[in-house]
Amino acid sequence: MTRAWQAREARARFSAFLEVTVNEGPQIVTRRGVGTAVLLPIAQWREMQKAEKPSLKEALLAPEPRAEALTPPRRQPRS
């Protein structure tokens, strides 16, 4: 169950905050009642990272072209 923690409470009770995250999933941190950050279990974060960027093998074997993922960004020309 996702719960919102005030930043002050999360800082003061960090061990409990971390334990709830590990056992129950992502927890939201608020500052002045506005959501500002999320703490989530490392396994979930790693899954999100995998989904965001395919590996070289996945990019090369993908049925659709993925040249933009394999091409590094160009530098700006010097003036």
mmCIF file of C-alpha atoms in Angstrom:
data_model
loop_
_atom_site.group_PDB
_atom_site.id
_atom_site.type_symbol
_atom_site.label_atom_id
_atom_site.label_comp_id
_atom_site.label_asym_id
_atom_site.label_seq_id
_atom_site.Cartn_x
_atom_site.Cartn_y
_atom_site.Cartn_z
ATOM 1 C CA MET A 1 0.000 0.000 0.000
ATOM 2 C CA THR A 2 1.464 3.323 -1.041
ATOM 3 C CA ARG A 3 1.553 5.826 1.765
ATOM 4 C CA ALA A 4 2.513 9.499 1.809
ATOM 5 C CA TRP A 5 5.168 10.489 4.342
ATOM 6 C CA GLN A 6 5.989 14.071 5.247
ATOM 7 C CA ALA A 7 9.690 14.743 4.617
ATOM 8 C CA ARG A 8 10.221 15.485 8.311
ATOM 9 C CA GLU A 9 8.598 12.178 9.339
ATOM 10 C CA ALA A 10 10.526 10.183 6.702
ATOM 11 C CA ARG A 11 13.805 11.680 7.913
ATOM 12 C CA ALA A 12 13.031 11.136 11.611
ATOM 13 C CA ARG A 13 11.813 7.554 11.094
ATOM 14 C CA PHE A 14 14.001 6.526 8.174
ATOM 15 C CA SER A 15 14.436 2.916 9.313
ATOM 16 C CA ALA A 16 10.667 2.455 9.495
ATOM 17 C CA PHE A 17 10.250 4.321 6.194
ATOM 18 C CA LEU A 18 12.761 1.998 4.520
ATOM 19 C CA GLU A 19 11.214 -1.126 6.066
ATOM 20 C CA VAL A 20 7.712 -0.195 4.873
ATOM 21 C CA THR A 21 9.129 0.411 1.381
ATOM 22 C CA VAL A 22 10.798 -2.997 1.264
ATOM 23 C CA ASN A 23 7.718 -4.817 2.592
ATOM 24 C CA GLU A 24 4.867 -2.865 0.985
ATOM 25 C CA GLY A 25 6.293 -1.132 -2.078
ATOM 26 C CA PRO A 26 6.843 2.476 -3.159
ATOM 27 C CA GLN A 27 6.321 5.247 -0.617
ATOM 28 C CA ILE A 28 5.718 8.903 -1.457
ATOM 29 C CA VAL A 29 7.548 11.751 0.290
ATOM 30 C CA THR A 30 5.717 15.052 0.539
ATOM 31 C CA ARG A 31 6.935 18.530 1.319
ATOM 32 C CA ARG A 32 4.255 20.997 2.440
ATOM 33 C CA GLY A 33 1.609 18.540 1.283
ATOM 34 C CA VAL A 34 2.982 18.236 -2.259
ATOM 35 C CA GLY A 35 4.448 14.944 -3.502
ATOM 36 C CA THR A 36 8.160 15.508 -4.190
ATOM 37 C CA ALA A 37 9.838 12.090 -4.271
ATOM 38 C CA VAL A 38 9.255 8.351 -4.169
ATOM 39 C CA LEU A 39 11.269 5.666 -2.404
ATOM 40 C CA LEU A 40 10.912 2.261 -4.015
ATOM 41 C CA PRO A 41 12.515 -1.178 -3.612
ATOM 42 C CA ILE A 42 15.712 -1.677 -5.621
ATOM 43 C CA ALA A 43 14.261 -4.607 -7.593
ATOM 44 C CA GLN A 44 11.418 -2.431 -8.829
ATOM 45 C CA TRP A 45 13.829 0.376 -9.745
ATOM 46 C CA ARG A 46 16.028 -2.041 -11.712
ATOM 47 C CA GLU A 47 12.982 -3.294 -13.626
ATOM 48 C CA MET A 48 12.093 0.283 -14.501
ATOM 49 C CA GLN A 49 15.646 0.892 -15.727
ATOM 50 C CA LYS A 50 15.541 -2.208 -17.935
ATOM 51 C CA ALA A 51 12.216 -1.180 -19.446
ATOM 52 C CA GLU A 52 13.532 2.297 -20.187
ATOM 53 C CA LYS A 53 16.593 1.309 -22.210
ATOM 54 C CA PRO A 54 16.991 -1.914 -24.191
ATOM 55 C CA SER A 55 20.305 -3.759 -24.112
ATOM 56 C CA LEU A 56 22.433 -3.779 -27.254
ATOM 57 C CA LYS A 57 21.351 -7.362 -27.964
ATOM 58 C CA GLU A 58 17.659 -6.459 -27.604
ATOM 59 C CA ALA A 59 18.093 -3.409 -29.844
ATOM 60 C CA LEU A 60 19.848 -5.397 -32.566
ATOM 61 C CA LEU A 61 17.285 -8.216 -32.486
ATOM 62 C CA ALA A 62 14.214 -5.966 -32.345
ATOM 63 C CA PRO A 63 11.849 -6.228 -35.330
ATOM 64 C CA GLU A 64 11.563 -2.448 -35.666
ATOM 65 C CA PRO A 65 14.520 -0.138 -36.392
ATOM 66 C CA ARG A 66 16.164 1.336 -33.322
ATOM 67 C CA ALA A 67 18.992 3.357 -34.819
ATOM 68 C CA GLU A 68 18.279 6.347 -32.554
ATOM 69 C CA ALA A 69 18.963 4.202 -29.470
ATOM 70 C CA LEU A 70 22.327 3.077 -30.844
ATOM 71 C CA THR A 71 23.535 6.453 -32.104
ATOM 72 C CA PRO A 72 25.224 8.678 -29.522
ATOM 73 C CA PRO A 73 24.035 12.295 -29.409
ATOM 74 C CA ARG A 74 26.030 14.772 -31.489
ATOM 75 C CA ARG A 75 27.960 17.523 -29.810
ATOM 76 C CA GLN A 76 27.137 21.123 -30.532
ATOM 77 C CA PRO A 77 29.547 22.723 -33.021
ATOM 78 C CA ARG A 78 31.940 25.271 -31.601
ATOM 79 C CA SER A 79 31.277 28.867 -32.499
#
